[in-house]
mmCIF file of C-alpha atoms in Angstrom:
data_model
loop_
_atom_site.group_PDB
_atom_site.id
_atom_site.type_symbol
_atom_site.label_atom_id
_atom_site.label_comp_id
_atom_site.label_asym_id
_atom_site.label_seq_id
_atom_site.Cartn_x
_atom_site.Cartn_y
_atom_site.Cartn_z
ATOM 1 C CA MET G 208 0.000 0.000 0.000
ATOM 2 C CA LEU G 209 2.787 2.458 0.897
ATOM 3 C CA GLN G 210 4.435 1.999 -2.480
ATOM 4 C CA SER G 211 1.311 3.217 -4.291
ATOM 5 C CA TYR G 212 1.941 6.808 -3.114
ATOM 6 C CA LYS G 213 4.560 9.183 -4.480
ATOM 7 C CA GLN G 214 5.608 10.282 -1.016
ATOM 8 C CA ALA G 215 4.746 8.023 1.923
ATOM 9 C CA PHE G 216 6.246 7.660 5.382
ATOM 10 C CA VAL G 217 6.321 5.147 8.206
ATOM 11 C CA ALA G 218 6.027 6.745 11.651
ATOM 12 C CA LEU G 219 7.231 4.791 14.671
ATOM 13 C CA GLY G 220 6.596 6.024 18.203
ATOM 14 C CA CYS G 221 9.319 4.852 20.559
ATOM 15 C CA GLY G 222 8.028 5.834 23.966
ATOM 16 C CA SER G 223 7.793 9.639 23.982
ATOM 17 C CA LYS G 224 7.263 12.700 21.811
ATOM 18 C CA ASP G 225 11.039 13.083 21.660
ATOM 19 C CA SER G 226 11.546 9.675 20.142
ATOM 20 C CA ILE G 227 9.395 9.508 17.031
ATOM 21 C CA LEU G 228 10.967 8.123 13.880
ATOM 22 C CA LEU G 229 9.643 9.290 10.515
ATOM 23 C CA ILE G 230 11.058 7.063 7.792
ATOM 24 C CA PRO G 231 10.371 7.530 4.064
ATOM 25 C CA ALA G 232 8.588 4.436 2.783
ATOM 26 C CA ALA G 233 11.050 4.201 -0.115
ATOM 27 C CA GLU G 234 13.802 3.588 2.470
ATOM 28 C CA PHE G 235 11.724 1.497 4.882
ATOM 29 C CA VAL G 236 10.076 -1.046 2.561
ATOM 30 C CA PRO G 237 13.396 -2.576 1.373
ATOM 31 C CA LEU G 238 14.348 -3.151 5.033
ATOM 32 C CA LEU G 239 11.380 -5.457 5.579
ATOM 33 C CA ASP G 240 13.237 -8.329 3.894
ATOM 34 C CA ARG G 241 15.752 -8.136 6.751
ATOM 35 C CA CYS G 242 13.094 -8.256 9.487
ATOM 36 C CA ASN G 243 11.795 -11.421 11.106
ATOM 37 C CA THR G 244 8.345 -12.582 10.061
ATOM 38 C CA THR G 245 5.534 -14.775 11.303
ATOM 39 C CA GLU G 246 3.233 -16.704 8.971
ATOM 40 C CA ARG G 247 -0.225 -17.344 10.320
ATOM 41 C CA ASN G 248 -3.471 -18.294 8.580
ATOM 42 C CA GLY G 249 -1.931 -17.669 5.156
ATOM 43 C CA LYS G 250 -0.764 -14.158 6.048
ATOM 44 C CA SER G 251 2.723 -12.790 6.762
ATOM 45 C CA TYR G 252 3.458 -10.382 9.602
ATOM 46 C CA TRP G 253 6.713 -8.436 9.953
ATOM 47 C CA HIS G 254 8.360 -7.923 13.321
ATOM 48 C CA VAL G 255 9.490 -4.290 13.236
ATOM 49 C CA GLN G 256 11.589 -4.005 16.372
ATOM 50 C CA VAL G 257 13.311 -0.735 17.207
ATOM 51 C CA ARG G 258 15.859 -0.713 19.966
ATOM 52 C CA LYS G 259 17.954 2.008 21.571
ATOM 53 C CA ASP G 260 21.556 1.762 22.716
ATOM 54 C CA MET G 261 24.265 4.290 23.575
ATOM 55 C CA ASP G 262 24.564 5.241 19.880
ATOM 56 C CA GLY G 263 20.838 5.802 19.374
ATOM 57 C CA TYR G 264 18.073 3.907 17.604
ATOM 58 C CA PHE G 265 18.424 0.867 15.390
ATOM 59 C CA LEU G 266 16.195 -1.635 13.631
ATOM 60 C CA ARG G 267 16.665 -5.132 14.964
ATOM 61 C CA VAL G 268 16.943 -7.546 12.034
ATOM 62 C CA LYS G 269 17.357 -11.263 11.320
ATOM 63 C CA LYS G 270 20.293 -13.069 12.836
ATOM 64 C CA GLY G 271 23.369 -12.609 10.675
ATOM 65 C CA SER G 272 22.219 -9.240 9.281
ATOM 66 C CA GLU G 273 23.739 -5.937 10.329
ATOM 67 C CA PRO G 274 21.364 -3.763 12.408
ATOM 68 C CA VAL G 275 20.150 -0.626 10.625
ATOM 69 C CA ARG G 276 20.806 2.699 12.365
ATOM 70 C CA LEU G 277 17.738 4.942 12.434
ATOM 71 C CA ASN G 278 19.044 8.125 14.082
ATOM 72 C CA LYS G 279 18.729 10.178 10.897
ATOM 73 C CA PHE G 280 14.961 9.616 11.000
ATOM 74 C CA ILE G 281 14.310 11.091 14.461
ATOM 75 C CA LEU G 282 11.582 13.713 14.150
ATOM 76 C CA LYS G 283 12.849 17.006 15.548
#
């Protein structure tokens, strides 16, 4: 659905108004292949897990993949 719009975004709230990530869909959708999934009743569900460490926010991905830093998407 996101890819059907010229300019779409994914907004992720990470606990407070100071930790909202606004990611362009064109950059987010390709990352879904690196996320874990669950298949249930013929449907797939992505596990979009954002974590925070001393360096900021990152997308937790499948084992063996490099985590994706998300700091540049923090809404100011």
